[in-house]
PDB file of C-alpha atoms in Angstrom:
ATOM      1  CA  UNK P   1      -1.730 -31.908 -88.074  1.00  0.00           C
ATOM      2  CA  UNK P   2      -1.647 -28.512 -86.818  1.00  0.00           C
ATOM      3  CA  UNK P   3       0.238 -27.764 -83.682  1.00  0.00           C
ATOM      4  CA  UNK P   4      -1.793 -26.526 -80.740  1.00  0.00           C
ATOM      5  CA  UNK P   5      -0.819 -23.049 -79.840  1.00  0.00           C
ATOM      6  CA  UNK P   6       0.468 -22.585 -76.303  1.00  0.00           C
ATOM      7  CA  UNK P   7      -1.964 -20.810 -74.083  1.00  0.00           C
ATOM      8  CA  UNK P   8      -1.254 -17.152 -73.687  1.00  0.00           C
ATOM      9  CA  UNK P   9       0.200 -16.288 -70.364  1.00  0.00           C
ATOM     10  CA  UNK P  10      -2.003 -14.128 -68.319  1.00  0.00           C
ATOM     11  CA  UNK P  11      -0.649 -11.805 -65.712  1.00  0.00           C
ATOM     12  CA  UNK P  12      -1.508 -13.055 -62.218  1.00  0.00           C
ATOM     13  CA  UNK P  13      -4.633 -11.411 -60.893  1.00  0.00           C
ATOM     14  CA  UNK P  14      -4.108  -9.190 -57.940  1.00  0.00           C
ATOM     15  CA  UNK P  15      -6.519  -9.267 -55.079  1.00  0.00           C
ATOM     16  CA  UNK P  16      -8.057  -5.896 -54.397  1.00  0.00           C
ATOM     17  CA  UNK P  17      -6.507  -4.167 -51.381  1.00  0.00           C
ATOM     18  CA  UNK P  18      -8.395  -2.083 -48.842  1.00  0.00           C
ATOM     19  CA  UNK P  19     -11.998  -2.081 -47.747  1.00  0.00           C
ATOM     20  CA  UNK P  20     -15.177  -1.614 -49.628  1.00  0.00           C
ATOM     21  CA  UNK P  21     -17.428   1.222 -48.618  1.00  0.00           C
ATOM     22  CA  UNK P  22     -19.922  -1.222 -47.087  1.00  0.00           C
ATOM     23  CA  UNK P  23     -17.211  -2.871 -44.949  1.00  0.00           C
ATOM     24  CA  UNK P  24     -16.003   0.514 -43.765  1.00  0.00           C
ATOM     25  CA  UNK P  25     -19.523   1.630 -42.777  1.00  0.00           C
ATOM     26  CA  UNK P  26     -20.166  -1.606 -40.852  1.00  0.00           C
ATOM     27  CA  UNK P  27     -16.865  -1.191 -39.011  1.00  0.00           C
ATOM     28  CA  UNK P  28     -17.689   2.418 -38.079  1.00  0.00           C
ATOM     29  CA  UNK P  29     -21.125   1.403 -36.794  1.00  0.00           C
ATOM     30  CA  UNK P  30     -19.603  -1.289 -34.579  1.00  0.00           C
ATOM     31  CA  UNK P  31     -17.015   1.202 -33.294  1.00  0.00           C
ATOM     32  CA  UNK P  32     -19.783   3.717 -32.514  1.00  0.00           C
ATOM     33  CA  UNK P  33     -21.757   1.185 -30.474  1.00  0.00           C
ATOM     34  CA  UNK P  34     -18.641   0.207 -28.531  1.00  0.00           C
ATOM     35  CA  UNK P  35     -17.909   3.877 -27.775  1.00  0.00           C
ATOM     36  CA  UNK P  36     -21.463   4.400 -26.503  1.00  0.00           C
ATOM     37  CA  UNK P  37     -20.905   1.584 -24.026  1.00  0.00           C
ATOM     38  CA  UNK P  38     -17.291   2.351 -23.061  1.00  0.00           C
ATOM     39  CA  UNK P  39     -17.257   6.142 -22.543  1.00  0.00           C
ATOM     40  CA  UNK P  40     -19.713   6.328 -19.603  1.00  0.00           C
ATOM     41  CA  UNK P  41     -17.910   3.451 -17.924  1.00  0.00           C
ATOM     42  CA  UNK P  42     -14.579   5.181 -18.455  1.00  0.00           C
ATOM     43  CA  UNK P  43     -15.938   8.428 -16.956  1.00  0.00           C
ATOM     44  CA  UNK P  44     -17.131   6.512 -13.885  1.00  0.00           C
ATOM     45  CA  UNK P  45     -13.667   4.990 -13.509  1.00  0.00           C
ATOM     46  CA  UNK P  46     -12.042   8.425 -13.666  1.00  0.00           C
ATOM     47  CA  UNK P  47     -14.496   9.817 -11.091  1.00  0.00           C
ATOM     48  CA  UNK P  48     -13.909   6.846  -8.804  1.00  0.00           C
ATOM     49  CA  UNK P  49     -10.163   7.355  -9.033  1.00  0.00           C
ATOM     50  CA  UNK P  50     -10.402  11.082  -8.207  1.00  0.00           C
ATOM     51  CA  UNK P  51     -12.743  10.489  -5.258  1.00  0.00           C
ATOM     52  CA  UNK P  52     -10.508   7.737  -3.871  1.00  0.00           C
ATOM     53  CA  UNK P  53      -7.434   9.928  -4.183  1.00  0.00           C
ATOM     54  CA  UNK P  54      -9.060  12.870  -2.396  1.00  0.00           C
ATOM     55  CA  UNK P  55     -10.558  10.684   0.348  1.00  0.00           C
ATOM     56  CA  UNK P  56      -7.192   9.026   0.896  1.00  0.00           C
ATOM     57  CA  UNK P  57      -5.572  12.447   1.159  1.00  0.00           C
ATOM     58  CA  UNK P  58      -8.039  13.462   3.892  1.00  0.00           C
ATOM     59  CA  UNK P  59      -7.510  10.134   5.666  1.00  0.00           C
ATOM     60  CA  UNK P  60      -3.717  10.515   5.521  1.00  0.00           C
ATOM     61  CA  UNK P  61      -4.001  14.030   6.939  1.00  0.00           C
ATOM     62  CA  UNK P  62      -6.051  12.760   9.873  1.00  0.00           C
ATOM     63  CA  UNK P  63      -3.428  10.066  10.476  1.00  0.00           C
ATOM     64  CA  UNK P  64      -0.674  12.701  10.412  1.00  0.00           C
ATOM     65  CA  UNK P  65      -2.583  14.760  13.001  1.00  0.00           C
ATOM     66  CA  UNK P  66      -3.124  11.741  15.227  1.00  0.00           C
ATOM     67  CA  UNK P  67       0.486  10.527  15.034  1.00  0.00           C
ATOM     68  CA  UNK P  68       1.843  14.030  15.684  1.00  0.00           C
ATOM     69  CA  UNK P  69      -0.392  14.361  18.749  1.00  0.00           C
ATOM     70  CA  UNK P  70       0.879  11.032  20.086  1.00  0.00           C
ATOM     71  CA  UNK P  71       4.501  11.916  19.259  1.00  0.00           C
ATOM     72  CA  UNK P  72       4.237  15.308  21.004  1.00  0.00           C
ATOM     73  CA  UNK P  73       2.149  13.902  23.887  1.00  0.00           C
ATOM     74  CA  UNK P  74      -0.319  16.693  23.167  1.00  0.00           C
ATOM     75  CA  UNK P  75      -3.439  17.388  25.126  1.00  0.00           C
ATOM     76  CA  UNK P  76      -5.628  20.040  26.691  1.00  0.00           C
ATOM     77  CA  UNK P  77      -3.674  19.967  29.976  1.00  0.00           C
ATOM     78  CA  UNK P  78      -0.313  19.381  28.285  1.00  0.00           C
ATOM     79  CA  UNK P  79       2.158  22.249  27.819  1.00  0.00           C
ATOM     80  CA  UNK P  80       2.116  21.378  24.107  1.00  0.00           C
ATOM     81  CA  UNK P  81      -1.650  21.712  23.732  1.00  0.00           C
ATOM     82  CA  UNK P  82      -3.649  19.558  21.308  1.00  0.00           C
ATOM     83  CA  UNK P  83      -2.902  19.042  17.649  1.00  0.00           C
ATOM     84  CA  UNK P  84      -5.693  20.568  15.595  1.00  0.00           C
ATOM     85  CA  UNK P  85      -6.825  19.940  12.013  1.00  0.00           C
ATOM     86  CA  UNK P  86      -9.104  22.657  10.644  1.00  0.00           C
ATOM     87  CA  UNK P  87     -10.465  23.985   7.359  1.00  0.00           C
ATOM     88  CA  UNK P  88      -8.278  26.691   5.861  1.00  0.00           C
ATOM     89  CA  UNK P  89      -8.555  28.663   2.657  1.00  0.00           C
ATOM     90  CA  UNK P  90      -5.197  30.436   2.995  1.00  0.00           C
ATOM     91  CA  UNK P  91      -3.075  27.708   4.602  1.00  0.00           C
ATOM     92  CA  UNK P  92      -2.321  29.876   7.615  1.00  0.00           C
ATOM     93  CA  UNK P  93      -5.574  30.373   9.553  1.00  0.00           C
ATOM     94  CA  UNK P  94      -8.607  28.279  10.386  1.00  0.00           C
ATOM     95  CA  UNK P  95     -11.602  29.226   8.261  1.00  0.00           C
ATOM     96  CA  UNK P  96     -14.842  30.226   9.963  1.00  0.00           C
ATOM     97  CA  UNK P  97     -16.988  29.559   6.909  1.00  0.00           C
ATOM     98  CA  UNK P  98     -17.035  27.263   3.924  1.00  0.00           C
ATOM     99  CA  UNK P  99     -16.380  23.553   3.826  1.00  0.00           C
ATOM    100  CA  UNK P 100     -13.337  21.300   3.878  1.00  0.00           C
ATOM    101  CA  UNK P 101     -12.798  21.374   0.089  1.00  0.00           C
ATOM    102  CA  UNK P 102     -11.080  24.762   0.481  1.00  0.00           C
ATOM    103  CA  UNK P 103      -8.142  22.937   2.078  1.00  0.00           C
ATOM    104  CA  UNK P 104      -6.990  22.320   5.645  1.00  0.00           C
ATOM    105  CA  UNK P 105      -4.079  22.760   8.004  1.00  0.00           C
ATOM    106  CA  UNK P 106      -2.737  20.746  10.921  1.00  0.00           C
ATOM    107  CA  UNK P 107      -0.906  22.562  13.699  1.00  0.00           C
ATOM    108  CA  UNK P 108       0.209  22.248  17.319  1.00  0.00           C
ATOM    109  CA  UNK P 109      -2.411  24.420  19.070  1.00  0.00           C
ATOM    110  CA  UNK P 110      -0.444  25.135  22.271  1.00  0.00           C
ATOM    111  CA  UNK P 111      -2.931  27.586  23.740  1.00  0.00           C
ATOM    112  CA  UNK P 112      -6.008  25.661  22.568  1.00  0.00           C
ATOM    113  CA  UNK P 113      -7.640  28.678  20.896  1.00  0.00           C
ATOM    114  CA  UNK P 114      -8.014  27.093  17.418  1.00  0.00           C
ATOM    115  CA  UNK P 115      -5.844  29.853  15.941  1.00  0.00           C
ATOM    116  CA  UNK P 116      -2.407  29.243  14.435  1.00  0.00           C
ATOM    117  CA  UNK P 117      -0.262  31.717  16.377  1.00  0.00           C
ATOM    118  CA  UNK P 118       3.327  32.692  15.572  1.00  0.00           C
ATOM    119  CA  UNK P 119       4.737  30.487  18.353  1.00  0.00           C
ATOM    120  CA  UNK P 120       2.808  27.396  17.154  1.00  0.00           C
ATOM    121  CA  UNK P 121       4.076  24.918  14.578  1.00  0.00           C
ATOM    122  CA  UNK P 122       2.331  24.350  11.254  1.00  0.00           C
ATOM    123  CA  UNK P 123       2.609  20.582  10.755  1.00  0.00           C
ATOM    124  CA  UNK P 124       0.814  20.085   7.453  1.00  0.00           C
ATOM    125  CA  UNK P 125      -1.027  22.137   4.836  1.00  0.00           C
ATOM    126  CA  UNK P 126      -3.414  20.708   2.225  1.00  0.00           C
ATOM    127  CA  UNK P 127      -4.337  22.862  -0.755  1.00  0.00           C
ATOM    128  CA  UNK P 128      -7.902  23.144  -2.000  1.00  0.00           C
ATOM    129  CA  UNK P 129      -9.478  20.157  -3.722  1.00  0.00           C
ATOM    130  CA  UNK P 130     -10.081  20.209  -7.466  1.00  0.00           C
ATOM    131  CA  UNK P 131     -12.860  22.483  -8.670  1.00  0.00           C
ATOM    132  CA  UNK P 132     -16.307  20.888  -8.661  1.00  0.00           C
ATOM    133  CA  UNK P 133     -15.733  18.622  -5.651  1.00  0.00           C
ATOM    134  CA  UNK P 134     -17.268  19.126  -2.199  1.00  0.00           C
ATOM    135  CA  UNK P 135     -16.012  17.801   1.150  1.00  0.00           C
ATOM    136  CA  UNK P 136     -18.534  18.512   3.878  1.00  0.00           C
ATOM    137  CA  UNK P 137     -18.504  17.403   7.475  1.00  0.00           C
ATOM    138  CA  UNK P 138     -20.206  17.747  10.806  1.00  0.00           C
ATOM    139  CA  UNK P 139     -17.292  19.628  12.414  1.00  0.00           C
ATOM    140  CA  UNK P 140     -15.216  22.691  11.613  1.00  0.00           C
ATOM    141  CA  UNK P 141     -12.053  21.321  13.207  1.00  0.00           C
ATOM    142  CA  UNK P 142     -10.706  18.067  14.603  1.00  0.00           C
ATOM    143  CA  UNK P 143      -8.681  17.971  17.819  1.00  0.00           C
ATOM    144  CA  UNK P 144      -6.208  15.151  18.480  1.00  0.00           C
ATOM    145  CA  UNK P 145      -5.060  14.358  22.027  1.00  0.00           C
ATOM    146  CA  UNK P 146      -1.729  12.787  23.014  1.00  0.00           C
ATOM    147  CA  UNK P 147      -3.500   9.460  23.584  1.00  0.00           C
ATOM    148  CA  UNK P 148      -4.599   9.379  19.939  1.00  0.00           C
ATOM    149  CA  UNK P 149      -8.208  10.069  20.862  1.00  0.00           C
ATOM    150  CA  UNK P 150     -10.236  12.620  18.976  1.00  0.00           C
ATOM    151  CA  UNK P 151     -13.808  13.700  18.491  1.00  0.00           C
ATOM    152  CA  UNK P 152     -15.652  11.470  16.045  1.00  0.00           C
ATOM    153  CA  UNK P 153     -17.057  12.877  12.838  1.00  0.00           C
ATOM    154  CA  UNK P 154     -18.564  12.043   9.476  1.00  0.00           C
ATOM    155  CA  UNK P 155     -17.564  13.653   6.203  1.00  0.00           C
ATOM    156  CA  UNK P 156     -18.910  13.352   2.664  1.00  0.00           C
ATOM    157  CA  UNK P 157     -16.837  13.785  -0.476  1.00  0.00           C
ATOM    158  CA  UNK P 158     -18.694  14.181  -3.785  1.00  0.00           C
ATOM    159  CA  UNK P 159     -18.642  15.876  -7.185  1.00  0.00           C
ATOM    160  CA  UNK P 160     -21.243  18.556  -7.791  1.00  0.00           C
ATOM    161  CA  UNK P 161     -19.963  20.190 -10.983  1.00  0.00           C
ATOM    162  CA  UNK P 162     -20.159  20.051 -13.944  1.00  0.00           C
ATOM    163  CA  UNK P 163     -22.820  17.529 -12.959  1.00  0.00           C
ATOM    164  CA  UNK P 164     -23.514  15.536  -9.823  1.00  0.00           C
ATOM    165  CA  UNK P 165     -21.461  12.360  -9.827  1.00  0.00           C
ATOM    166  CA  UNK P 166     -22.969   8.891  -9.636  1.00  0.00           C
ATOM    167  CA  UNK P 167     -20.829   8.013  -6.633  1.00  0.00           C
ATOM    168  CA  UNK P 168     -19.325   9.614  -3.551  1.00  0.00           C
ATOM    169  CA  UNK P 169     -17.258   8.738  -0.502  1.00  0.00           C
ATOM    170  CA  UNK P 170     -18.284   8.692   3.131  1.00  0.00           C
ATOM    171  CA  UNK P 171     -15.351   9.298   5.467  1.00  0.00           C
ATOM    172  CA  UNK P 172     -15.794   8.341   9.099  1.00  0.00           C
ATOM    173  CA  UNK P 173     -13.499   9.376  11.938  1.00  0.00           C
ATOM    174  CA  UNK P 174     -13.931   7.365  15.134  1.00  0.00           C
ATOM    175  CA  UNK P 175     -13.153   8.617  18.641  1.00  0.00           C
ATOM    176  CA  UNK P 176     -10.030   6.425  18.636  1.00  0.00           C
ATOM    177  CA  UNK P 177      -8.740   8.292  15.570  1.00  0.00           C
ATOM    178  CA  UNK P 178      -9.393   5.490  13.100  1.00  0.00           C
ATOM    179  CA  UNK P 179     -10.484   6.645   9.644  1.00  0.00           C
ATOM    180  CA  UNK P 180     -12.796   4.610   7.419  1.00  0.00           C
ATOM    181  CA  UNK P 181     -13.725   5.337   3.817  1.00  0.00           C
ATOM    182  CA  UNK P 182     -16.884   3.891   2.284  1.00  0.00           C
ATOM    183  CA  UNK P 183     -17.879   4.074  -1.385  1.00  0.00           C
ATOM    184  CA  UNK P 184     -21.510   5.161  -1.680  1.00  0.00           C
ATOM    185  CA  UNK P 185     -23.825   6.139  -4.520  1.00  0.00           C
ATOM    186  CA  UNK P 186     -26.355   8.612  -3.140  1.00  0.00           C
ATOM    187  CA  UNK P 187     -26.527  10.680  -6.325  1.00  0.00           C
ATOM    188  CA  UNK P 188     -26.759  13.913  -4.315  1.00  0.00           C
ATOM    189  CA  UNK P 189     -24.075  16.499  -3.616  1.00  0.00           C
ATOM    190  CA  UNK P 190     -24.923  19.631  -1.669  1.00  0.00           C
ATOM    191  CA  UNK P 191     -22.825  21.875   0.521  1.00  0.00           C
ATOM    192  CA  UNK P 192     -24.850  21.365   3.670  1.00  0.00           C
TER     193      UNK P 192
END
């Protein structure tokens, strides 16, 4: 009898590593579809964050003006005069044209002339908003009395460049000095 030869040892087969071209193409297609869905949503989130930040900055400024007026017991008949918040492009004088996006100042307007004089105190200065955003309102300045009362007003914050944003903020200032911010989606942004 002949002995049976032992089977030859084969080297263990290695599994191929990596992806096939078909698998890679399918993965890229799925990634592309996900990007088409995610990018517009991400841009809306960024816009919402910027609008909220700017609206909160305006709201905080109004609260500073109101609290300073109460602290100083300001008013028309007071020796201190009212505390005034007005649009300002240079951070030193009230602007007579343009809108609120150019920035604003808050000062103790002792003589009530809406002009920051050398003997009056600059309380707060806000630089211009980011390029492409508009902040319009129905008043050029806001006056705060020592009681906390002020004239009511409505302001609109929106993006108009590079394209009109899908959302905006409506900022309301009540006669009691309370500020409210409402998220809206008018789809329009003009410097009216």
